[in-house]
Short mmCIF file of C-alpha atoms in Angstrom, two decimals:
data_model
loop_
_atom_site.label_atom_id
_atom_site.label_comp_id
_atom_site.label_asym_id
_atom_site.label_seq_id
_atom_site.Cartn_x
_atom_site.Cartn_y
_atom_site.Cartn_z
CA MET A 1 116.14 67.49 110.73
CA ASN A 2 112.99 68.53 112.78
CA GLU A 3 113.74 69.44 116.34
CA HIS A 4 110.47 68.10 117.59
CA GLU A 5 110.31 64.09 118.02
CA LEU A 6 106.35 64.35 117.23
CA ASN A 7 105.07 64.53 113.75
CA PHE A 8 101.10 64.50 112.44
CA HIS A 9 101.27 61.35 110.39
CA ASP A 10 102.08 59.17 113.45
CA LEU A 11 99.46 61.12 115.63
CA ALA A 12 96.79 60.45 112.97
CA ALA A 13 98.14 57.11 112.00
CA GLY A 14 95.42 55.64 114.52
CA LEU A 15 92.67 57.77 112.82
CA PRO A 16 90.56 56.96 109.91
CA ALA A 17 90.68 59.54 107.12
CA ARG A 18 87.90 62.28 106.94
CA THR A 19 85.03 61.57 104.50
CA ILE A 20 84.59 64.86 102.48
CA GLU A 21 81.55 65.70 101.00
CA PRO A 22 81.76 66.95 96.84
CA LEU A 23 81.98 70.68 96.68
CA PRO A 24 78.37 72.36 95.60
CA PRO A 25 77.84 71.78 91.69
CA ASP A 26 77.17 75.48 91.19
CA LEU A 27 80.54 76.70 92.55
CA TRP A 28 81.94 76.29 89.39
CA PRO A 29 79.29 78.47 87.45
CA ARG A 30 79.61 81.09 90.18
CA ILE A 31 83.44 81.49 89.83
CA ALA A 32 83.52 81.39 86.04
CA ALA A 33 80.68 84.24 86.22
CA ALA A 34 82.72 86.59 88.67
CA HIS A 35 85.69 86.16 86.76
CA LEU A 36 83.79 87.24 83.35
CA SER A 37 82.39 89.90 85.33
CA ARG A 38 85.75 91.17 86.52
CA ARG A 39 87.06 90.65 83.05
CA ARG A 40 84.06 93.10 81.76
CA GLN A 41 85.05 95.60 84.83
CA ARG A 42 88.86 95.40 83.70
CA ARG A 43 87.98 95.96 79.88
CA TRP A 44 85.70 98.93 80.50
CA ARG A 45 88.58 100.51 82.91
CA ARG A 46 91.19 100.15 80.40
CA MET A 47 88.85 101.41 77.65
CA ALA A 48 88.06 104.42 80.22
CA ALA A 49 91.62 104.75 81.07
CA GLY A 50 92.33 104.76 77.35
CA GLY A 51 89.63 107.81 76.28
CA ALA A 52 91.12 109.58 79.18
CA ALA A 53 94.90 109.28 78.11
CA LEU A 54 93.61 110.13 74.51
CA ALA A 55 91.91 113.13 75.79
CA PHE A 56 95.08 114.10 77.67
CA VAL A 57 96.90 113.81 74.60
CA ALA A 58 94.82 115.84 72.37
CA ALA A 59 94.56 118.38 74.94
CA VAL A 60 98.24 118.51 75.24
CA LEU A 61 98.45 118.68 71.38
CA VAL A 62 96.05 121.54 71.42
CA SER A 63 97.94 123.76 73.98
CA ALA A 64 101.05 122.92 72.63
CA SER A 65 99.67 124.44 69.16
CA ALA A 66 98.35 127.10 70.95
CA TRP A 67 101.20 128.16 73.00
CA ARG A 68 103.46 127.60 69.58
CA HIS A 69 100.95 130.12 67.89
CA ALA A 70 101.23 132.57 70.76
CA ALA A 71 105.19 132.39 70.62
CA MET A 72 105.59 132.74 67.08
CA PRO A 73 107.06 136.78 66.54
CA VAL A 74 104.44 138.99 65.73
CA THR A 75 105.63 141.34 63.14
CA ASP A 76 105.15 145.08 63.59
CA TRP A 77 103.62 145.97 60.17
CA GLN A 78 103.36 150.05 61.33
CA ALA A 79 107.00 150.34 62.66
CA ARG A 80 108.11 148.08 59.12
CA ALA A 81 106.44 150.74 57.22
CA GLN A 82 107.48 153.83 58.74
CA ALA A 83 111.30 152.35 58.72
CA LEU A 84 110.91 151.50 55.11
CA GLU A 85 109.73 155.16 54.45
CA LEU A 86 112.62 156.60 56.24
CA GLN A 87 114.80 154.28 53.82
CA LEU A 88 112.96 155.63 50.82
CA ASP A 89 113.32 159.20 51.96
CA ALA A 90 117.21 158.84 52.19
CA LEU A 91 117.23 157.65 48.61
CA PRO A 92 117.69 160.69 46.04
CA LEU A 93 114.81 161.40 43.91
CA PRO A 94 114.85 159.72 40.56
CA ALA A 95 114.99 161.70 37.11
CA THR A 96 111.76 159.94 36.04
CA SER A 97 109.57 157.64 37.54
CA ALA A 98 109.35 153.94 36.40
CA PRO A 99 105.80 152.51 35.67
CA MET A 100 106.05 150.02 38.53
CA ALA A 101 106.92 152.59 40.63
CA ARG A 102 104.05 154.95 39.89
CA LEU A 103 101.66 152.13 40.44
CA ALA A 104 102.89 151.28 43.88
CA GLU A 105 102.95 155.16 44.70
CA SER A 106 99.29 155.27 43.54
CA GLU A 107 98.24 152.03 45.52
CA ILE A 108 100.04 153.52 48.76
CA ALA A 109 97.99 156.73 48.27
CA ASN A 110 94.81 154.53 48.26
CA LEU A 111 95.90 152.74 51.45
CA ASP A 112 96.79 155.50 53.31
CA ALA A 113 93.12 156.66 52.55
CA SER A 114 92.04 153.77 53.54
CA LEU A 115 93.98 153.62 57.00
CA GLN A 116 92.97 157.01 57.92
CA ALA A 117 89.30 155.79 57.52
CA ALA A 118 89.89 152.74 59.37
CA TYR A 119 91.60 154.87 62.18
CA ASP A 120 88.34 157.50 61.96
CA ARG A 121 86.14 155.02 62.64
CA GLY A 122 88.03 153.43 65.18
CA ALA A 123 88.68 150.01 63.61
CA ALA A 124 90.28 147.17 65.61
CA ARG A 125 93.76 146.01 65.32
CA HIS A 126 93.11 143.06 63.40
CA ASP A 127 91.47 145.26 60.52
CA ILE A 128 94.14 147.77 60.39
CA ASP A 129 97.23 145.28 60.48
CA PRO A 130 96.46 144.00 57.16
CA LEU A 131 96.73 147.54 55.52
CA TRP A 132 99.87 148.31 57.49
CA GLN A 133 101.22 144.89 56.16
CA ARG A 134 100.21 145.70 52.40
CA ARG A 135 101.64 149.26 52.84
CA SER A 136 105.02 147.52 53.81
CA GLU A 137 104.85 145.35 50.82
CA LEU A 138 104.40 148.34 48.81
CA LEU A 139 106.92 150.53 50.08
CA ASP A 140 109.52 147.27 49.73
CA ALA A 141 108.61 147.00 46.41
CA LEU A 142 109.01 151.05 46.01
CA LEU A 143 112.56 150.87 47.20
CA SER A 144 113.70 148.18 45.26
CA VAL A 145 112.71 149.98 42.04
CA ARG A 146 113.77 153.30 43.13
CA GLN A 147 117.60 151.79 44.25
CA GLN A 148 117.82 150.18 40.71
CA GLN A 149 116.86 153.40 38.97
CA PRO A 150 119.46 156.12 37.40
CA VAL A 151 120.13 159.10 39.65
CA PRO A 152 120.09 162.76 38.09
CA ALA A 153 123.68 163.92 38.01
CA ARG A 154 124.23 167.35 39.64
CA ILE A 155 125.86 170.30 37.43
CA MET B 1 108.34 65.84 102.30
CA ASN B 2 106.33 62.34 102.06
CA ASP B 3 105.96 59.61 99.31
CA LYS B 4 102.49 59.87 98.64
CA PRO B 5 101.37 63.15 97.57
CA ALA B 6 99.08 64.54 100.48
CA THR B 7 96.72 66.36 98.08
CA GLY B 8 95.67 66.44 94.08
CA PHE B 9 98.18 69.39 93.70
CA ALA B 10 100.62 66.83 92.34
CA GLN B 11 98.41 66.07 89.35
CA ASP B 12 99.76 67.08 85.91
CA ILE B 13 98.22 69.21 83.58
CA ASP B 14 98.73 69.41 79.68
CA ALA B 15 100.65 72.17 78.29
CA MET B 16 97.90 72.87 75.83
CA THR B 17 95.32 73.19 78.52
CA LEU B 18 97.38 75.56 80.18
CA ALA B 19 98.34 77.65 77.04
CA ARG B 20 94.76 78.27 76.52
CA ALA B 21 93.82 79.22 80.15
CA GLN B 22 96.73 81.73 79.77
CA ARG B 23 95.00 83.32 77.11
CA GLY B 24 91.91 83.22 79.08
CA ASP B 25 89.94 80.33 77.57
CA MET B 26 86.82 79.44 79.85
CA ALA B 27 86.78 75.94 78.79
CA ALA B 28 90.54 75.51 79.46
CA PHE B 29 89.82 77.08 83.12
CA ALA B 30 87.05 74.79 83.71
CA GLN B 31 89.25 71.86 83.00
CA LEU B 32 91.74 73.30 85.67
CA TYR B 33 88.61 73.40 88.30
CA GLN B 34 87.80 69.69 87.18
CA ARG B 35 91.57 68.68 88.13
CA TYR B 36 92.42 71.19 91.27
CA ALA B 37 89.11 71.81 92.82
CA ARG B 38 89.35 68.87 95.04
CA ALA B 39 92.92 69.42 96.22
CA CYS B 40 92.36 73.28 96.70
CA PHE B 41 89.22 72.41 98.96
CA LEU B 42 91.13 69.99 100.79
CA LEU B 43 93.68 72.23 101.60
CA ALA B 44 91.37 75.10 102.59
CA LEU B 45 89.40 72.94 104.93
CA ARG B 46 92.34 72.15 106.96
CA LEU B 47 93.49 75.35 106.80
CA THR B 48 90.28 76.58 107.83
CA GLY B 49 88.67 73.93 109.61
CA GLN B 50 85.33 74.92 108.58
CA ARG B 51 83.79 74.09 104.94
CA GLN B 52 81.60 77.30 104.28
CA PRO B 53 85.06 79.35 104.43
CA ALA B 54 86.74 76.54 102.59
CA GLU B 55 84.30 76.99 100.01
CA ASP B 56 84.88 80.71 99.99
CA LEU B 57 88.53 80.06 99.80
CA VAL B 58 88.18 77.78 96.56
CA HIS B 59 86.54 80.65 95.15
CA GLU B 60 88.66 83.37 95.94
CA ALA B 61 91.73 81.03 94.90
CA PHE B 62 90.46 80.31 91.68
CA LEU B 63 89.64 83.71 90.81
CA LYS B 64 93.26 84.78 91.65
CA MET B 65 94.69 81.70 89.49
CA MET B 66 92.54 83.13 86.72
CA ASP B 67 93.61 86.68 86.98
CA THR B 68 97.38 86.03 87.56
CA ILE B 69 97.88 82.69 85.30
CA GLY B 70 99.58 84.71 82.85
CA SER B 71 102.58 85.18 85.27
CA TYR B 72 102.77 81.51 85.69
CA ARG B 73 106.37 80.66 83.79
CA GLY B 74 106.35 76.95 84.58
CA GLU B 75 109.38 76.78 86.82
CA ALA B 76 107.43 74.81 88.88
CA PRO B 77 104.76 72.27 88.14
CA PHE B 78 101.55 73.95 87.80
CA GLY B 79 100.00 72.02 90.91
CA ALA B 80 102.67 73.33 93.27
CA TRP B 81 102.16 77.25 91.90
CA PHE B 82 98.64 76.77 92.36
CA LYS B 83 98.88 75.05 95.82
CA ARG B 84 100.93 77.81 96.83
CA LEU B 85 98.33 80.51 95.71
CA THR B 86 95.73 78.32 97.60
CA ALA B 87 97.60 78.57 100.91
CA ASN B 88 98.74 82.36 100.54
CA THR B 89 94.96 82.96 99.94
CA ALA B 90 94.12 80.63 103.11
CA ILE B 91 96.83 82.79 105.31
CA ASP B 92 95.40 86.25 103.91
CA TRP B 93 92.02 84.95 105.12
CA LEU B 94 93.56 83.82 108.62
CA ARG B 95 94.87 87.39 108.82
CA ARG B 96 91.67 88.89 108.07
CA GLN B 97 90.27 86.71 110.87
CA ARG B 98 89.59 88.55 114.29
CA HIS B 99 91.75 85.71 116.24
CA PRO B 100 94.01 86.71 118.75
CA ALA B 101 97.21 86.98 116.70
CA THR B 102 100.40 86.79 119.26
CA ASN B 103 103.69 86.09 119.13
CA ASP B 104 103.76 83.86 122.03
CA ALA B 105 103.15 80.09 121.56
CA ASP B 106 101.79 79.23 124.75
CA THR B 107 99.16 82.44 124.41
CA LEU B 108 97.99 80.79 121.21
CA LEU B 109 97.71 77.39 122.19
CA GLU B 110 95.67 78.61 125.49
CA HIS B 111 92.97 79.08 122.67
CA ALA B 112 93.17 75.48 121.87
CA VAL B 113 90.14 73.02 123.00
CA GLY B 114 91.41 71.43 125.77
CA PRO B 115 91.91 67.36 125.79
CA ASP B 116 89.28 66.62 128.34
CA SER B 117 86.74 68.39 126.57
CA ASP B 118 84.82 65.98 124.18
CA SER B 119 87.51 63.92 123.28
CA ALA B 120 85.89 60.55 121.84
CA SER B 121 84.23 63.15 118.85
CA LEU B 122 87.64 63.13 117.23
CA VAL B 123 86.79 60.30 114.47
CA ASP B 124 89.45 61.28 112.14
CA ALA B 125 92.73 63.36 111.34
CA ASP B 126 91.04 66.55 110.28
CA SER B 127 88.66 66.81 113.20
CA LEU B 128 91.82 66.27 115.49
CA LEU B 129 93.40 69.60 113.49
CA ALA B 130 90.21 71.48 113.86
CA ARG B 131 90.96 71.37 117.52
CA LEU B 132 93.89 73.60 117.05
CA PRO B 133 93.47 77.31 116.69
CA PRO B 134 93.62 78.51 113.25
CA ARG B 135 97.06 79.77 113.01
CA ALA B 136 98.89 76.65 114.70
CA ARG B 137 96.67 74.63 112.76
CA ALA B 138 97.69 76.39 109.63
CA ILE B 139 101.64 75.78 110.42
CA VAL B 140 100.69 72.23 111.04
CA VAL B 141 99.02 71.51 107.89
CA LEU B 142 101.73 73.58 105.99
CA HIS B 143 104.57 71.98 107.58
CA GLU B 144 103.35 68.05 108.07
CA LEU B 145 101.12 67.90 105.07
CA GLU B 146 102.04 70.20 102.24
CA GLY B 147 105.80 70.07 103.13
CA TYR B 148 106.60 73.68 103.89
CA THR B 149 110.04 74.51 105.63
CA HIS B 150 110.03 76.80 108.59
CA ALA B 151 111.89 79.22 106.68
CA GLU B 152 108.81 79.61 104.08
CA LEU B 153 106.41 79.55 107.07
CA ALA B 154 108.12 82.50 108.65
CA ALA B 155 107.87 84.52 105.50
CA LEU B 156 104.41 83.45 105.08
CA PHE B 157 103.31 84.75 108.72
CA GLY B 158 105.68 87.62 109.07
CA GLN B 159 107.67 85.99 111.81
CA SER B 160 110.66 84.29 112.74
CA GLU B 161 111.53 80.65 111.96
CA SER B 162 111.94 80.18 116.03
CA TYR B 163 108.31 81.16 116.06
CA SER B 164 107.18 78.59 113.68
CA LYS B 165 109.17 75.88 115.20
CA SER B 166 108.03 76.65 118.72
CA ILE B 167 103.89 77.08 117.77
CA LEU B 168 104.52 73.79 115.81
CA ALA B 169 106.43 71.46 118.53
CA ARG B 170 103.38 72.68 120.98
CA ALA B 171 100.60 72.13 118.64
CA LEU B 172 102.04 68.57 118.07
CA LYS B 173 101.98 68.01 121.84
CA ARG B 174 98.74 68.89 122.16
CA LEU B 175 97.40 67.24 119.48
CA GLN B 176 99.04 63.99 120.83
CA ALA B 177 97.36 64.72 124.31
CA LEU B 178 94.28 64.48 122.14
CA ALA B 179 94.59 61.54 119.69
CA THR B 180 95.74 59.40 122.48
CA PRO B 181 92.19 58.63 123.67
CA ALA B 182 90.73 59.42 120.50
CA ALA B 183 92.49 56.66 118.56
CA HIS B 184 91.72 54.68 121.78
CA ALA B 185 88.05 55.18 121.13
CA SER B 186 88.03 55.01 117.46
CA LYS B 187 89.49 51.31 117.75
CA VAL B 188 86.75 50.57 120.38
CA ALA B 189 83.89 51.49 117.98
CA LEU B 190 85.29 49.24 115.46
#
């Protein structure tokens, strides 16, 4: 219930209704044009935001890949080769050298010469590492062959 | 509420047109404009009291409607939803104006035009309303013509219900003082 006794309908009852002139005919075309312009702007903003999001995702993927690559354990082929050499030295010498072993020993000798030359010319690590890796692989193979060869009996 | 709809917001709109408008169809928006532009303009004109700001409000209200129609879920008739949007747009406009925003009803009504100042020019109900300061006029229009409750008005204006009631009572008294000689003059002129 209204707290006041007056109401606008009673007050305006004695007054005629106002004559309202129609809205200007160009109002709707102006509203429609403004709406379409805003819609275009929003679409551009969405596309720009989408592009930025895509670029961000790409950047994250690239940095994640770089981080993973950096986090991968790096094998120290030189240390591994030296360790294998010690294992090989600990084995007793075979009576005869197997053909495979001879081949490996020959390639190791060549690699040693290449390594020496590389150190002499001050080669970079990325040039030297593959040589140490190959030397490790050959020593690994040689170790396997030696372990399977018969050992001469001492009298 | 009044039995007779005060504005054309009570008009219905078919579901197909609404669905098309919600998909952003400009032809459907044009139909909504044809149906509701006048109602929107009348409400804006009553709330602002001036033609040019009322036209600007129609522009702004339709843009807002086209932007937000996707959120209309049909809980209330579309006209009622759009009327509320228009009223909110007008209230925002009133807030942006540099009118004295006071919580005191007496101070607010001081800015009304006095009853002795050209009362003969009050030829219709809307020019009577135009004699009130903007905020008081908005409260009278929304409560008396659009059926807003004091609780709704309080929420709209960020004030208490008693503020809305006080403004309304004093504004109606002021209008009564203005209307009595005007009604008399109107009858004499006829």
